[in-house]
Coordinates of C-alpha atoms and ligand atoms in Angstrom, one line a residue:
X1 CA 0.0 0.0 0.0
X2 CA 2.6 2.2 0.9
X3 CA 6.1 3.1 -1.4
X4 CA 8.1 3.1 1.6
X5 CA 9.3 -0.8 3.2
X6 CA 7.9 -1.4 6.6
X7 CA 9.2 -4.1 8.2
X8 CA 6.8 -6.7 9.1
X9 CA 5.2 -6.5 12.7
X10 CA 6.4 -2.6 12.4
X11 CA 4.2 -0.9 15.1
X12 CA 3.9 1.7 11.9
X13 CA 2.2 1.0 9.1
X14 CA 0.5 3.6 7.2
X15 CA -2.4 3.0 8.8
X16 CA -1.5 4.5 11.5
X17 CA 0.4 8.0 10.8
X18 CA 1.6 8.8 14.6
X19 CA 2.4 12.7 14.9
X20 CA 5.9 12.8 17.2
X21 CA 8.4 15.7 17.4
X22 CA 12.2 14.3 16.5
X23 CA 15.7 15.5 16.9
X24 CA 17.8 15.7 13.8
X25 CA 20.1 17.5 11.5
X26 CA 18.0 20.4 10.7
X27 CA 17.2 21.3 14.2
X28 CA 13.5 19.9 16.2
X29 CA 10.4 19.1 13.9
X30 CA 7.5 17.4 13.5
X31 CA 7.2 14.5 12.1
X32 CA 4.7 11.5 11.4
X33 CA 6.2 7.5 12.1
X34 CA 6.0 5.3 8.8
X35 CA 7.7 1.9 9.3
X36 CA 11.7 2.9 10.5
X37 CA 11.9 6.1 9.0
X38 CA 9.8 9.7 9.9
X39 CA 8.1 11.8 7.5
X40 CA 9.6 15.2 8.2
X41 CA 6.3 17.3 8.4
X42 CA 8.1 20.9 8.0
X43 CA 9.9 19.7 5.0
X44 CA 6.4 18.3 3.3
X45 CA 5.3 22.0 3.9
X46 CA 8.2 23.7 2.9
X47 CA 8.3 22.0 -0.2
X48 CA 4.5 23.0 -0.9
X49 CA 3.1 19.1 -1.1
X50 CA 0.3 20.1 1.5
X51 CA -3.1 21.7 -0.4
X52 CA -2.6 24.3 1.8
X53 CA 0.4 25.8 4.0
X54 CA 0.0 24.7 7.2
X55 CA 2.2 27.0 9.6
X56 CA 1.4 24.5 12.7
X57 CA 3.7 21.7 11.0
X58 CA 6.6 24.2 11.2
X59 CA 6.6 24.5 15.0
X60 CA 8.6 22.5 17.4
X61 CA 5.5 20.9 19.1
X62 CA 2.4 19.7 18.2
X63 CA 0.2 22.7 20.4
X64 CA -0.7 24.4 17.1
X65 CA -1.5 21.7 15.1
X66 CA -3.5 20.2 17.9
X67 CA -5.6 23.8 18.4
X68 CA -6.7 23.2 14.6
X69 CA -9.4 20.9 15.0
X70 CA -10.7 17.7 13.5
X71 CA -11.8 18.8 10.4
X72 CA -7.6 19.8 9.7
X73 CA -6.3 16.6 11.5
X74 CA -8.6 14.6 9.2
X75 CA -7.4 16.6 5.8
X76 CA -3.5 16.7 7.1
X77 CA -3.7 12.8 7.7
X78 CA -5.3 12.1 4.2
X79 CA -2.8 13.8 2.4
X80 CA 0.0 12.5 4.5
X81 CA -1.5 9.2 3.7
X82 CA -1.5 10.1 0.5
X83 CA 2.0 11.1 -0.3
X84 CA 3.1 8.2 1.3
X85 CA 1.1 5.7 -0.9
X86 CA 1.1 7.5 -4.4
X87 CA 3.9 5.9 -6.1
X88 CA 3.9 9.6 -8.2
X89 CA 4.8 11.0 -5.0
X90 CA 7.5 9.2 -4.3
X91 CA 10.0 11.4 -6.0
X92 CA 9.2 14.6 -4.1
X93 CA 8.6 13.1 -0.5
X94 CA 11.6 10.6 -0.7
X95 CA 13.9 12.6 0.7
X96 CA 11.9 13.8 3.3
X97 CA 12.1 10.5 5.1
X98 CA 14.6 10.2 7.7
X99 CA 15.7 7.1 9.7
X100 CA 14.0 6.9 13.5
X101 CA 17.4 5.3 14.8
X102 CA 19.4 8.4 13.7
X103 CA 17.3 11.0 15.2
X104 CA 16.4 12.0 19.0
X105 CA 12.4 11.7 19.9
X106 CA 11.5 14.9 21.8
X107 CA 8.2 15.4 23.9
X108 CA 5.7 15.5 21.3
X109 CA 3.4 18.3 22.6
X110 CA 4.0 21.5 25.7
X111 CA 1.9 19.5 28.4
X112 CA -1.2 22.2 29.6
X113 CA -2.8 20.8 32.6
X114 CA -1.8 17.1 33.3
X115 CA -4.7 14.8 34.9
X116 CA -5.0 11.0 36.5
X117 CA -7.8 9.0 36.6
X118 CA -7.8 5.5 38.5
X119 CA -10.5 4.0 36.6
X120 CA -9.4 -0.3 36.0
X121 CA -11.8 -1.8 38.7
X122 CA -9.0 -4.7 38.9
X123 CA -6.5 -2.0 40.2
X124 CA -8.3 -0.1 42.1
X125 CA -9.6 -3.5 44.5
X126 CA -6.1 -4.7 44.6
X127 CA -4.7 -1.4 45.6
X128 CA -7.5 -1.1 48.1
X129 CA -6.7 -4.1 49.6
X130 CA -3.4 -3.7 49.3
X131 CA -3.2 0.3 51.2
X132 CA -6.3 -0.9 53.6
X133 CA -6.6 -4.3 54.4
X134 CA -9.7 -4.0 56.6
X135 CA -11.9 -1.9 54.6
X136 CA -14.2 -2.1 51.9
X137 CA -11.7 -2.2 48.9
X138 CA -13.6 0.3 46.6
X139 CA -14.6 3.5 48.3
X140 CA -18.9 4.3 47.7
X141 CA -17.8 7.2 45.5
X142 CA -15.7 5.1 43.0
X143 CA -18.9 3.7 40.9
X144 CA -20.7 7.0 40.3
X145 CA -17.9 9.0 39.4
X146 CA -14.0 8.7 37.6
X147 CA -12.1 8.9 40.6
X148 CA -8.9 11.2 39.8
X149 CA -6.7 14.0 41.1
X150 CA -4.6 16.7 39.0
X151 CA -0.9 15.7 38.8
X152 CA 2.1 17.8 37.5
X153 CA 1.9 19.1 33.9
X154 CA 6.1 20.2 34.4
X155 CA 7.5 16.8 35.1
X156 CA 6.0 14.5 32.4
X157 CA 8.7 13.2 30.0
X158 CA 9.4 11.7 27.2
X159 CA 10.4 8.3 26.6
X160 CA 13.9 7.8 27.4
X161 CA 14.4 10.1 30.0
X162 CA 16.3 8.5 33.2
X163 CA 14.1 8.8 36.2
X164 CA 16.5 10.0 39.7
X165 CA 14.7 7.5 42.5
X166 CA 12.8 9.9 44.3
X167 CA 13.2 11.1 48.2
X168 CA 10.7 11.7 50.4
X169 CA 9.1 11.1 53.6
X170 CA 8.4 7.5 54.6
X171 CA 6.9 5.6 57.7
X172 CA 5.8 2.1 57.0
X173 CA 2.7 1.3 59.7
X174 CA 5.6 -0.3 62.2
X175 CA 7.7 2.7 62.5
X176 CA 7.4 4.8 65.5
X177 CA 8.4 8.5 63.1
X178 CA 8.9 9.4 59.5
X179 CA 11.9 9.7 58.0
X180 CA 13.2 11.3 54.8
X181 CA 15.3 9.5 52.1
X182 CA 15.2 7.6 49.3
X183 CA 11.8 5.8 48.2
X184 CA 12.5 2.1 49.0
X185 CA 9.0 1.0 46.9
X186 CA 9.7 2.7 43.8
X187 CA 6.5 1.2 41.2
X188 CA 5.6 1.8 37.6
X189 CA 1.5 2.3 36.6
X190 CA 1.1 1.3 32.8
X191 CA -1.4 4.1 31.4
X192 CA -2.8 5.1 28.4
X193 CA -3.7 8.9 28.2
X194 CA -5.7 11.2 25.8
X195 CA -4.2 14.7 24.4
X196 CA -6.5 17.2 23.6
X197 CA -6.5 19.7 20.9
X198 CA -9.6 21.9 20.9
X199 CA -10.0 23.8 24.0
X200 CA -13.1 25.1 25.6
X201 CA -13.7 28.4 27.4
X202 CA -14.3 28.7 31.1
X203 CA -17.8 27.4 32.5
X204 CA -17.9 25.3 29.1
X205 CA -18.9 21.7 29.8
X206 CA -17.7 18.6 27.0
X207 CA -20.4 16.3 26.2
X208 CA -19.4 12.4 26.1
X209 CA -20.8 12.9 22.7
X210 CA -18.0 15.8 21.8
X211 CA -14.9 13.3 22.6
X212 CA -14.0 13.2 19.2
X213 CA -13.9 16.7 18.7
X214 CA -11.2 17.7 21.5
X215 CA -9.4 14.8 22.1
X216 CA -6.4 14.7 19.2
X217 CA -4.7 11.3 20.2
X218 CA -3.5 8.4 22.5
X219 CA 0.0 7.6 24.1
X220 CA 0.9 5.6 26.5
X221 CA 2.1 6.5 29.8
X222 CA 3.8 5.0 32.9
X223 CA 2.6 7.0 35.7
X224 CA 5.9 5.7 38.4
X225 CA 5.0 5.8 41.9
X226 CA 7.0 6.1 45.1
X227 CA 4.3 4.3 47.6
X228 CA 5.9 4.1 50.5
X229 CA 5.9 7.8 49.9
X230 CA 2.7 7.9 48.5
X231 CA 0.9 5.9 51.5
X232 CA 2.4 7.9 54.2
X233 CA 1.0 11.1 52.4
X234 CA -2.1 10.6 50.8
X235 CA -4.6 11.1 53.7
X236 CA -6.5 12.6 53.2
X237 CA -5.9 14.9 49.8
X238 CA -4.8 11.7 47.6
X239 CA -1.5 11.5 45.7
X240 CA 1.2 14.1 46.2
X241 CA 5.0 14.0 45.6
X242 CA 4.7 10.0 45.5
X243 CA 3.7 10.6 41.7
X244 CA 4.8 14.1 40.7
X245 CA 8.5 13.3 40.5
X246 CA 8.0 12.9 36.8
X247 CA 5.3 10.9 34.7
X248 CA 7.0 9.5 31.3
X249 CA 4.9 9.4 27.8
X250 CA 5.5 7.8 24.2
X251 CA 7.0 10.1 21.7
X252 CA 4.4 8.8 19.3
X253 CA 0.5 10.2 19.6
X254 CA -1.7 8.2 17.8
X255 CA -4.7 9.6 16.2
X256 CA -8.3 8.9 17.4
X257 CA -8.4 7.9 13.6
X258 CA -5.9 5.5 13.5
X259 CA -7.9 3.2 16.5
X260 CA -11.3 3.6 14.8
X261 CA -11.0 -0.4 14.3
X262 CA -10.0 -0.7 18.0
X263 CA -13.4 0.4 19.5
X264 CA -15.6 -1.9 21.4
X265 CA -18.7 -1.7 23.8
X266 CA -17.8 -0.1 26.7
X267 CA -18.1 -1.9 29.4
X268 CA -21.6 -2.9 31.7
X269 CA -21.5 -0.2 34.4
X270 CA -23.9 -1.0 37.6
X271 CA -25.2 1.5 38.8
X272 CA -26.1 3.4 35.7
X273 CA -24.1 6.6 35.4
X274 CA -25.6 9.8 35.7
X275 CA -26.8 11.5 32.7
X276 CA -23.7 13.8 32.2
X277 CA -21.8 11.0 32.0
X278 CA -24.0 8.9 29.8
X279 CA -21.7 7.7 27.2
X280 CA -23.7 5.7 24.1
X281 CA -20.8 5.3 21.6
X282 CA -18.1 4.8 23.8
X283 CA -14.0 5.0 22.6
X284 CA -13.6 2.0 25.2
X285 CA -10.5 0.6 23.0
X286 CA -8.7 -2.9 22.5
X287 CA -5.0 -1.7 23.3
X288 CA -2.9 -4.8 23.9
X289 CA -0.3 -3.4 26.6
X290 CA 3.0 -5.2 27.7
X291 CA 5.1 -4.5 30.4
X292 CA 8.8 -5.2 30.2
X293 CA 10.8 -5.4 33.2
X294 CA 14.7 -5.6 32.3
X295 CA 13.9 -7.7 29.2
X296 CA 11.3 -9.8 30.9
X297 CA 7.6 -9.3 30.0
X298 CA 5.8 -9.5 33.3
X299 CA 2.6 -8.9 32.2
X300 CA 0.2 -7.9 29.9
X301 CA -3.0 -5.3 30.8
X302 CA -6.0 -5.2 28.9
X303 CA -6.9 -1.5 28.0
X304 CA -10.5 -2.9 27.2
X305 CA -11.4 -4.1 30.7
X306 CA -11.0 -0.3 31.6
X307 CA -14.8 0.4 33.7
X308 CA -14.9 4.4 33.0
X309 CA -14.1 5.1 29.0
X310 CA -12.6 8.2 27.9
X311 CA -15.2 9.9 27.1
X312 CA -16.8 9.6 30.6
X313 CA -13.7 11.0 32.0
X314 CA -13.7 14.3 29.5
X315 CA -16.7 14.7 30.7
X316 CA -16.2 14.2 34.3
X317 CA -13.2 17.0 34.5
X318 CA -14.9 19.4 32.8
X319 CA -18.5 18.7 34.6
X320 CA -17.3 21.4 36.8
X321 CA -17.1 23.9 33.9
X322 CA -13.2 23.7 34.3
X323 CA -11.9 24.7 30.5
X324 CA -10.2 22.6 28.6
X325 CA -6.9 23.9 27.0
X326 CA -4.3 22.8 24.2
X327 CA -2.4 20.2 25.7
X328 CA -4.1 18.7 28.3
X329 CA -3.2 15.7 28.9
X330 CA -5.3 12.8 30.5
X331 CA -4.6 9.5 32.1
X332 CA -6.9 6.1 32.7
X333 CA -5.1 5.2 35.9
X334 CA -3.1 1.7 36.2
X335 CA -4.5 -1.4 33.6
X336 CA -5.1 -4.3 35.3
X337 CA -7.2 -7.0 34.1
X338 CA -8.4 -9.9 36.6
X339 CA -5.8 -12.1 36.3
X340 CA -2.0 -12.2 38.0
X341 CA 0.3 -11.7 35.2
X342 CA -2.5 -8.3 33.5
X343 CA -1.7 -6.1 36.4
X344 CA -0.4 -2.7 35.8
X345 CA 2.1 -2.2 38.7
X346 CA 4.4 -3.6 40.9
X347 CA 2.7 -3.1 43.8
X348 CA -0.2 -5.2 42.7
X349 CA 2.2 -7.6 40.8
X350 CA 4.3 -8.2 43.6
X351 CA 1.2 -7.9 46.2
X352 CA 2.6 -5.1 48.2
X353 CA 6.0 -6.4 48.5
X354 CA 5.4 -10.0 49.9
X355 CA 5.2 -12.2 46.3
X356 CA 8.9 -11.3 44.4
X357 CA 8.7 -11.4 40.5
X358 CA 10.8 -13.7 38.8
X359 CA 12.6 -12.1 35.8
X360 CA 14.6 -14.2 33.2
X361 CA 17.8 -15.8 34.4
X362 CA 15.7 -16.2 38.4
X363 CA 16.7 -12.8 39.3
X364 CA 14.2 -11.7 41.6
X365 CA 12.1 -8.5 42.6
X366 CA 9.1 -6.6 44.3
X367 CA 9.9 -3.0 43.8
X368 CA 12.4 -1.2 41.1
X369 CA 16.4 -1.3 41.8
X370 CA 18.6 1.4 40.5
X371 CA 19.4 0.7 37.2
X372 CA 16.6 -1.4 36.0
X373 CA 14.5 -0.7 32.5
X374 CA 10.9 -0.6 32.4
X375 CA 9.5 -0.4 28.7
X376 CA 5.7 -0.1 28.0
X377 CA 4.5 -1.3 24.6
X378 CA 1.1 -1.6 23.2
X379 CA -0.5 -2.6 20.1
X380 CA -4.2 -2.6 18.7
X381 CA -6.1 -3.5 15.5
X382 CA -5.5 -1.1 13.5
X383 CA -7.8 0.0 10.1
X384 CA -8.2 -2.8 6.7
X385 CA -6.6 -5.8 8.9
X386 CA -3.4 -4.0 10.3
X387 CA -1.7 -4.0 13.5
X388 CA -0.9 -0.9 14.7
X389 CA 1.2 0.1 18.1
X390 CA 2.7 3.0 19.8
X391 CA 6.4 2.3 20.0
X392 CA 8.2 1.7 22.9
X393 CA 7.8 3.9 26.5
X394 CA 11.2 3.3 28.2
X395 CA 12.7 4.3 31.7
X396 CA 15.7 3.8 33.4
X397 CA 16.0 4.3 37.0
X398 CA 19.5 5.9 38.5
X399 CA 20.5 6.2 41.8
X400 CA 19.0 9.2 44.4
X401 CA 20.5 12.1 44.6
X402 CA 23.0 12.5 47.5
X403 CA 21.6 14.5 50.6
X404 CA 21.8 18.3 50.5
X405 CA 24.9 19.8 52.6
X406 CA 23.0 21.9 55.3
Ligands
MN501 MN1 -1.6 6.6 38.0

């Protein structure tokens, strides 16, 4: 279909066209994913191959692009489809095409406002039981409503970016005081978050209905924890500087576009939802995920066991009349499906600590060590029989910071 060779099981075919932001000899530029090599965006507009100039392609982020709007997304992407499958195009966008491995992924878009949810019923039981043992495991709120809390827009990264193990205060339940130093239960949640594009004005509320038209695309995320910090803190104003130490995303954004053929029912919801958050053609989504643990897949979440869909959560945050702006970005919360080997996070993997993870070669773990790699990958049907994916999120843990001379 396309001119240019994609390897087989390529996470990019050209059904999926993933906007990303690269690194390379002419400085940093947008680009779209197609097999191994990126389409440089700036160049297809420099050299006049869009129908119309489109200034937004020659930033150094996807904001502008993003503020455009569906109907411009969905004529960019056809004729970036199109130059890459008209063999009479070939000779003109050629040289435009530039290798992924010789070029530096950047963050693909200035994060705005940067929100969690906690929506996988799975994780949110086992963390329950997990954090409190002798209550209820889901709170009464956590069925009426997409339980979340704002996070920090500042410290998401993209993949690649080494993450410094994070101090803090810590007191496990059996010590007498807290003390401050490096987290000793540093965790990984595999995510998958939404970008929007089209921003709203104050007192504006986003219909579940309206999804389409603000949210741009999809990355994954890995939302790392600290919870020893965390569950020392978060009573009772929920999660603090146990998550905002930094919050890692795939270069890639795929478009809502690319995962039309990954939609399925969403998923039975008892007790029925208010009417604001009523959602009758859902985006719930079959995203494959893998987590990768020093080489080792450890497990595999299901996005499409998810119980509030995207949609429900647009419409939750801005329910409130909180605006929407370019760049927002939105997270699910931790996959985990029922089983063992689908949960999203240590914690839950190694059940708090107490059940180590074998890794190949017998190593063993419960929580991260410095130096160890987490990659998240994820893949979903993609449009006319494909497979498409996101590339790889990837995170390397380094030692904490020595303590401040005082
Ligand atoms: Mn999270």
């Amino acid at each position: 279909m396309t001119w240019v060779p994609v390897p087989d099981g390529s996470d990019f075919p050209v059904t999926n066209l993933p906007f990303g932001v690269f690194r390379g000899p002419n400085g940093r530029r947008i680009g779209v994913a197609i097999g191994a090599h990126i389409l440089d965006l700036a160049g297809v507009v420099e050299r006049g191959l869009l129908d119309e100039p489109t200034q937004a392609l020659r930033t150094t982020t996807l904001n502008d692009f993003m503020a455009s709007g569906r109907p411009q997304w969905t004529r960019v992407r056809e004729r970036v489809s199109r130059l890459l499958t008209d063999e009479s195009c070939r000779g003109n966008v050629e040289p435009l095409l530039v290798r992924q491995d010789a070029v530096r992924m950047c963050l693909p878009f200035a994060v705005a406002d940067y929100v969690d949810f906690y929506s996988s019923k799975d994780h949110a039981t086992n963390v329950g039981q997990i954090f409190r043992p002798d209550a209820p495991a889901l709170l009464p709120n956590w069925t009426h409503l997409p339980v979340g809390y704002h996070g920090r827009a500042g410290t998401v990264v993209v993949s690649g970016t080494d993450i410094v193990r994070p101090c803090g205060q810590r007191k496990a339940p059996a010590d007498e005081a807290p003390t401050y130093g490096p987290s000793r239960r540093l965790d990984i949640e595999a995510e998958v978050g939404f970008v929007v594009g089209v921003p709203t004005q104050l007192g504006d509320r986003v219909s579940t209905v309206d999804f389409a038209d603000h949210v741009f695309g999809v990355v994954l995320v890995n939302d790392w924890s600290a919870r020893d910090i965390q569950a020392w803190e978060y009573v009772p104003l929920g999660p603090f500087l146990g998550k905002s130490f930094a919050t890692s995303v795939s270069p890639w954004v795929v478009p809502l576009e690319a995962l039309a053929g990954a939609r399925v029912a969403g998923p039975v919801q008892d007790p029925a939802p208010l009417a604001y958050l009523v959602d009758d053609d859902p985006w719930a989504l079959d995203l494959a995920m893998e987590v990768d643990w020093n080489g080792t897949v450890v497990s595999r979440p299901p996005f499409a066991s998810m119980y509030w869909t995207p949609g429900q959560q647009l419409a939750h945050l801005t329910g409130n009349g909180a605006s929407l702006r370019t760049g927002d970005l939105y997270a699910s919360g931790t996959v985990s499906g029922p089983e063992r080997e689908q949960r999203g996070s240590f914690l839950e993997l190694s059940w708090g600590g107490t059940e180590p993870v074998t890794l190949d070669g017998g190593v063993t773990r419960t929580f991260l060590e410095d130096g160890d790699t987490v990659t998240l990958r994820a893949t979903a049907p993609g449009l006319d029989g494909t497979r498409i994916g996101f590339g790889a999120l990837t995170g390397k843990v380094t030692a904490a910071r020595p303590p401040i001379a005082s």
